[in-house]
PDB file of C-alpha atoms in Angstrom:
ATOM      1  CA  UNK A   2      53.549 134.367  78.485  1.00 54.00           C
ATOM      2  CA  UNK A   3      56.168 134.231  75.337  1.00 52.00           C
ATOM      3  CA  UNK A   4      55.009 135.779  71.789  1.00 54.00           C
ATOM      4  CA  UNK A   5      56.415 133.141  68.853  1.00 53.00           C
ATOM      5  CA  UNK A   6      57.180 135.912  67.022  1.00 55.00           C
ATOM      6  CA  UNK A   7      59.225 135.133  63.642  1.00 52.00           C
ATOM      7  CA  UNK A   8      61.639 132.959  65.597  1.00 52.00           C
ATOM      8  CA  UNK A   9      59.862 129.792  66.656  1.00 53.00           C
ATOM      9  CA  UNK A  10      63.103 128.173  67.985  1.00 53.00           C
ATOM     10  CA  UNK A  11      63.680 131.508  70.666  1.00 53.00           C
ATOM     11  CA  UNK A  12      62.832 130.068  74.108  1.00 54.00           C
ATOM     12  CA  UNK A  13      63.038 131.320  77.731  1.00 58.00           C
ATOM     13  CA  UNK A  14      64.600 129.788  80.400  1.00 64.00           C
ATOM     14  CA  UNK A  15      61.940 126.965  81.301  1.00 63.00           C
ATOM     15  CA  UNK A  16      63.397 126.831  84.951  1.00 69.00           C
ATOM     16  CA  UNK A  17      61.927 130.142  85.746  1.00 73.00           C
ATOM     17  CA  UNK A  18      58.392 129.427  84.986  1.00 76.00           C
ATOM     18  CA  UNK A  19      55.152 127.644  87.000  1.00 81.00           C
ATOM     19  CA  UNK A  20      53.586 127.565  83.510  1.00 86.00           C
ATOM     20  CA  UNK A  21      54.441 128.543  80.175  1.00 86.00           C
ATOM     21  CA  UNK A  22      51.823 130.457  77.578  1.00 88.00           C
ATOM     22  CA  UNK A  23      52.808 130.552  74.133  1.00 90.00           C
ATOM     23  CA  UNK A  24      51.201 133.262  71.620  1.00 91.00           C
ATOM     24  CA  UNK A  25      50.882 132.753  67.773  1.00 93.00           C
ATOM     25  CA  UNK A  26      49.281 135.782  65.911  1.00 93.00           C
ATOM     26  CA  UNK A  27      46.969 134.937  63.396  1.00 95.00           C
ATOM     27  CA  UNK A  28      48.452 137.807  61.119  1.00 92.00           C
ATOM     28  CA  UNK A  29      51.825 135.967  61.390  1.00 90.00           C
ATOM     29  CA  UNK A  30      50.338 133.507  58.737  1.00 91.00           C
ATOM     30  CA  UNK A  31      48.206 130.554  58.779  1.00 91.00           C
ATOM     31  CA  UNK A  32      51.293 128.210  58.606  1.00 91.00           C
ATOM     32  CA  UNK A  33      53.084 129.154  61.517  1.00 89.00           C
ATOM     33  CA  UNK A  34      51.752 126.280  64.083  1.00 89.00           C
ATOM     34  CA  UNK A  35      52.420 123.765  61.241  1.00 88.00           C
ATOM     35  CA  UNK A  36      56.376 124.628  61.580  1.00 86.00           C
ATOM     36  CA  UNK A  37      56.592 123.592  65.016  1.00 85.00           C
ATOM     37  CA  UNK A  38      59.246 124.480  67.551  1.00 85.00           C
ATOM     38  CA  UNK A  39      59.695 124.148  71.229  1.00 83.00           C
ATOM     39  CA  UNK A  40      57.028 127.108  72.487  1.00 83.00           C
ATOM     40  CA  UNK A  41      54.278 125.195  70.083  1.00 89.00           C
ATOM     41  CA  UNK A  42      54.956 121.659  71.247  1.00 88.00           C
ATOM     42  CA  UNK A  43      55.789 122.121  75.103  1.00 86.00           C
ATOM     43  CA  UNK A  44      54.225 125.328  76.405  1.00 88.00           C
ATOM     44  CA  UNK A  45      51.244 124.650  78.823  1.00 91.00           C
ATOM     45  CA  UNK A  46      48.883 126.336  76.713  1.00 94.00           C
ATOM     46  CA  UNK A  47      49.015 127.645  72.897  1.00 95.00           C
ATOM     47  CA  UNK A  48      47.345 130.606  71.914  1.00 96.00           C
ATOM     48  CA  UNK A  49      45.871 131.543  68.167  1.00 97.00           C
ATOM     49  CA  UNK A  50      45.639 135.261  69.096  1.00 96.00           C
ATOM     50  CA  UNK A  51      43.820 137.812  66.833  1.00 96.00           C
ATOM     51  CA  UNK A  52      41.464 135.448  65.262  1.00 97.00           C
ATOM     52  CA  UNK A  53      39.023 137.996  64.108  1.00 96.00           C
ATOM     53  CA  UNK A  54      41.880 139.035  61.924  1.00 96.00           C
ATOM     54  CA  UNK A  55      41.888 135.756  59.941  1.00 96.00           C
ATOM     55  CA  UNK A  56      39.450 136.917  56.921  1.00 95.00           C
ATOM     56  CA  UNK A  57      41.352 139.981  56.481  1.00 95.00           C
ATOM     57  CA  UNK A  58      44.686 138.280  56.374  1.00 95.00           C
ATOM     58  CA  UNK A  59      43.722 135.245  53.995  1.00 95.00           C
ATOM     59  CA  UNK A  60      44.344 132.852  57.164  1.00 96.00           C
ATOM     60  CA  UNK A  61      41.848 129.807  57.942  1.00 97.00           C
ATOM     61  CA  UNK A  62      41.768 130.128  61.521  1.00 97.00           C
ATOM     62  CA  UNK A  63      39.777 126.641  61.971  1.00 97.00           C
ATOM     63  CA  UNK A  64      42.890 124.946  59.754  1.00 96.00           C
ATOM     64  CA  UNK A  65      45.407 126.845  62.167  1.00 96.00           C
ATOM     65  CA  UNK A  66      43.940 125.914  65.041  1.00 96.00           C
ATOM     66  CA  UNK A  67      43.623 122.358  63.984  1.00 96.00           C
ATOM     67  CA  UNK A  68      47.528 122.322  63.119  1.00 95.00           C
ATOM     68  CA  UNK A  69      48.109 123.560  66.324  1.00 94.00           C
ATOM     69  CA  UNK A  70      46.283 121.148  67.750  1.00 95.00           C
ATOM     70  CA  UNK A  71      48.034 118.392  65.633  1.00 93.00           C
ATOM     71  CA  UNK A  72      51.272 119.437  66.954  1.00 92.00           C
ATOM     72  CA  UNK A  73      50.537 119.514  70.654  1.00 91.00           C
ATOM     73  CA  UNK A  74      49.679 115.910  71.291  1.00 88.00           C
ATOM     74  CA  UNK A  75      46.754 117.035  73.518  1.00 91.00           C
ATOM     75  CA  UNK A  76      47.843 119.715  75.372  1.00 93.00           C
ATOM     76  CA  UNK A  77      45.615 122.738  75.130  1.00 96.00           C
ATOM     77  CA  UNK A  78      44.847 125.220  72.426  1.00 97.00           C
ATOM     78  CA  UNK A  79      42.841 128.535  72.741  1.00 98.00           C
ATOM     79  CA  UNK A  80      41.746 130.348  69.658  1.00 97.00           C
ATOM     80  CA  UNK A  81      41.344 133.865  70.767  1.00 96.00           C
ATOM     81  CA  UNK A  82      40.234 137.484  70.273  1.00 97.00           C
ATOM     82  CA  UNK A  83      39.805 140.414  72.328  1.00 95.00           C
ATOM     83  CA  UNK A  84      36.480 140.935  70.393  1.00 96.00           C
ATOM     84  CA  UNK A  85      35.302 137.814  71.533  1.00 97.00           C
ATOM     85  CA  UNK A  86      34.770 138.003  74.992  1.00 97.00           C
ATOM     86  CA  UNK A  87      33.827 134.299  75.403  1.00 97.00           C
ATOM     87  CA  UNK A  88      37.458 133.576  74.335  1.00 97.00           C
ATOM     88  CA  UNK A  89      38.680 136.079  76.983  1.00 97.00           C
ATOM     89  CA  UNK A  90      36.590 134.308  79.405  1.00 98.00           C
ATOM     90  CA  UNK A  91      38.150 130.838  78.557  1.00 97.00           C
ATOM     91  CA  UNK A  92      41.748 132.438  79.008  1.00 97.00           C
ATOM     92  CA  UNK A  93      40.798 133.892  82.392  1.00 97.00           C
ATOM     93  CA  UNK A  94      39.249 130.356  83.679  1.00 97.00           C
ATOM     94  CA  UNK A  95      42.290 128.691  82.252  1.00 96.00           C
ATOM     95  CA  UNK A  96      44.494 130.915  84.405  1.00 95.00           C
ATOM     96  CA  UNK A  97      42.173 130.663  87.353  1.00 96.00           C
ATOM     97  CA  UNK A  98      42.199 126.604  87.439  1.00 95.00           C
ATOM     98  CA  UNK A  99      46.198 126.859  87.048  1.00 92.00           C
ATOM     99  CA  UNK A 100      46.310 129.318  90.095  1.00 92.00           C
ATOM    100  CA  UNK A 101      43.906 127.287  92.198  1.00 95.00           C
ATOM    101  CA  UNK A 102      46.016 124.144  91.713  1.00 92.00           C
ATOM    102  CA  UNK A 103      49.108 126.215  92.398  1.00 89.00           C
ATOM    103  CA  UNK A 104      47.689 127.645  95.185  1.00 91.00           C
ATOM    104  CA  UNK A 105      46.547 123.951  96.524  1.00 93.00           C
ATOM    105  CA  UNK A 106      49.781 122.320  95.922  1.00 90.00           C
ATOM    106  CA  UNK A 107      48.610 120.260  92.959  1.00 89.00           C
ATOM    107  CA  UNK A 108      50.346 122.034  90.092  1.00 83.00           C
ATOM    108  CA  UNK A 109      54.005 120.641  89.240  1.00 79.00           C
ATOM    109  CA  UNK A 110      55.869 122.705  86.685  1.00 78.00           C
ATOM    110  CA  UNK A 111      56.843 120.538  84.036  1.00 73.00           C
ATOM    111  CA  UNK A 112      60.366 121.266  82.523  1.00 66.00           C
ATOM    112  CA  UNK A 113      59.591 121.182  78.733  1.00 60.00           C
ATOM    113  CA  UNK A 114      63.092 119.970  78.034  1.00 62.00           C
ATOM    114  CA  UNK A 115      66.479 121.678  76.563  1.00 62.00           C
ATOM    115  CA  UNK A 116      66.298 124.841  74.451  1.00 56.00           C
ATOM    116  CA  UNK A 117      66.362 124.501  70.857  1.00 53.00           C
ATOM    117  CA  UNK A 118      69.886 124.850  69.058  1.00 53.00           C
ATOM    118  CA  UNK A 119      70.289 128.700  68.430  1.00 49.00           C
ATOM    119  CA  UNK A 120      73.053 131.266  68.260  1.00 52.00           C
ATOM    120  CA  UNK A 121      73.704 134.466  70.382  1.00 54.00           C
ATOM    121  CA  UNK A 122      74.233 137.562  68.415  1.00 59.00           C
ATOM    122  CA  UNK A 123      77.577 138.049  69.741  1.00 60.00           C
ATOM    123  CA  UNK A 124      78.719 134.640  68.302  1.00 56.00           C
ATOM    124  CA  UNK A 125      81.428 135.132  65.906  1.00 56.00           C
ATOM    125  CA  UNK A 126      80.089 132.256  63.897  1.00 54.00           C
ATOM    126  CA  UNK A 127      76.459 132.609  63.071  1.00 51.00           C
ATOM    127  CA  UNK A 128      76.096 129.741  60.724  1.00 52.00           C
ATOM    128  CA  UNK A 129      76.468 126.781  63.615  1.00 54.00           C
ATOM    129  CA  UNK A 130      74.007 126.838  66.520  1.00 55.00           C
ATOM    130  CA  UNK A 131      74.639 125.325  69.561  1.00 52.00           C
ATOM    131  CA  UNK A 132      72.313 123.682  72.615  1.00 54.00           C
ATOM    132  CA  UNK A 133      72.715 124.536  76.421  1.00 53.00           C
ATOM    133  CA  UNK A 134      72.531 120.581  77.172  1.00 55.00           C
TER     134      UNK A 134
END
């Protein structure tokens, strides 16, 4: 699992996982999904977390989910809250289905492509990013 945090271009090494779950927090802002990025576009599952907080942080959760679905070209999006057991069950079902497919040899990890251009904290020139192509 990877949290979107406030840096939507940061990614892990996709060669190290069988499936990626990318998590956005509603409290991070309703426009986050519209901003896109590798995790939003390419993860096996995008989770919009803490949907119960939407009214408290002025986020239209339905619009955030619609934006996320639009950015993912048909890949799954799950609106989630631990306070809504049905959403937790949907996540558990997704994980169980993925595990069953993997155990049966039917799940093939998909390389989501190259990392986004970025820089490292130790780089002397922070103004210019690079990729690992």
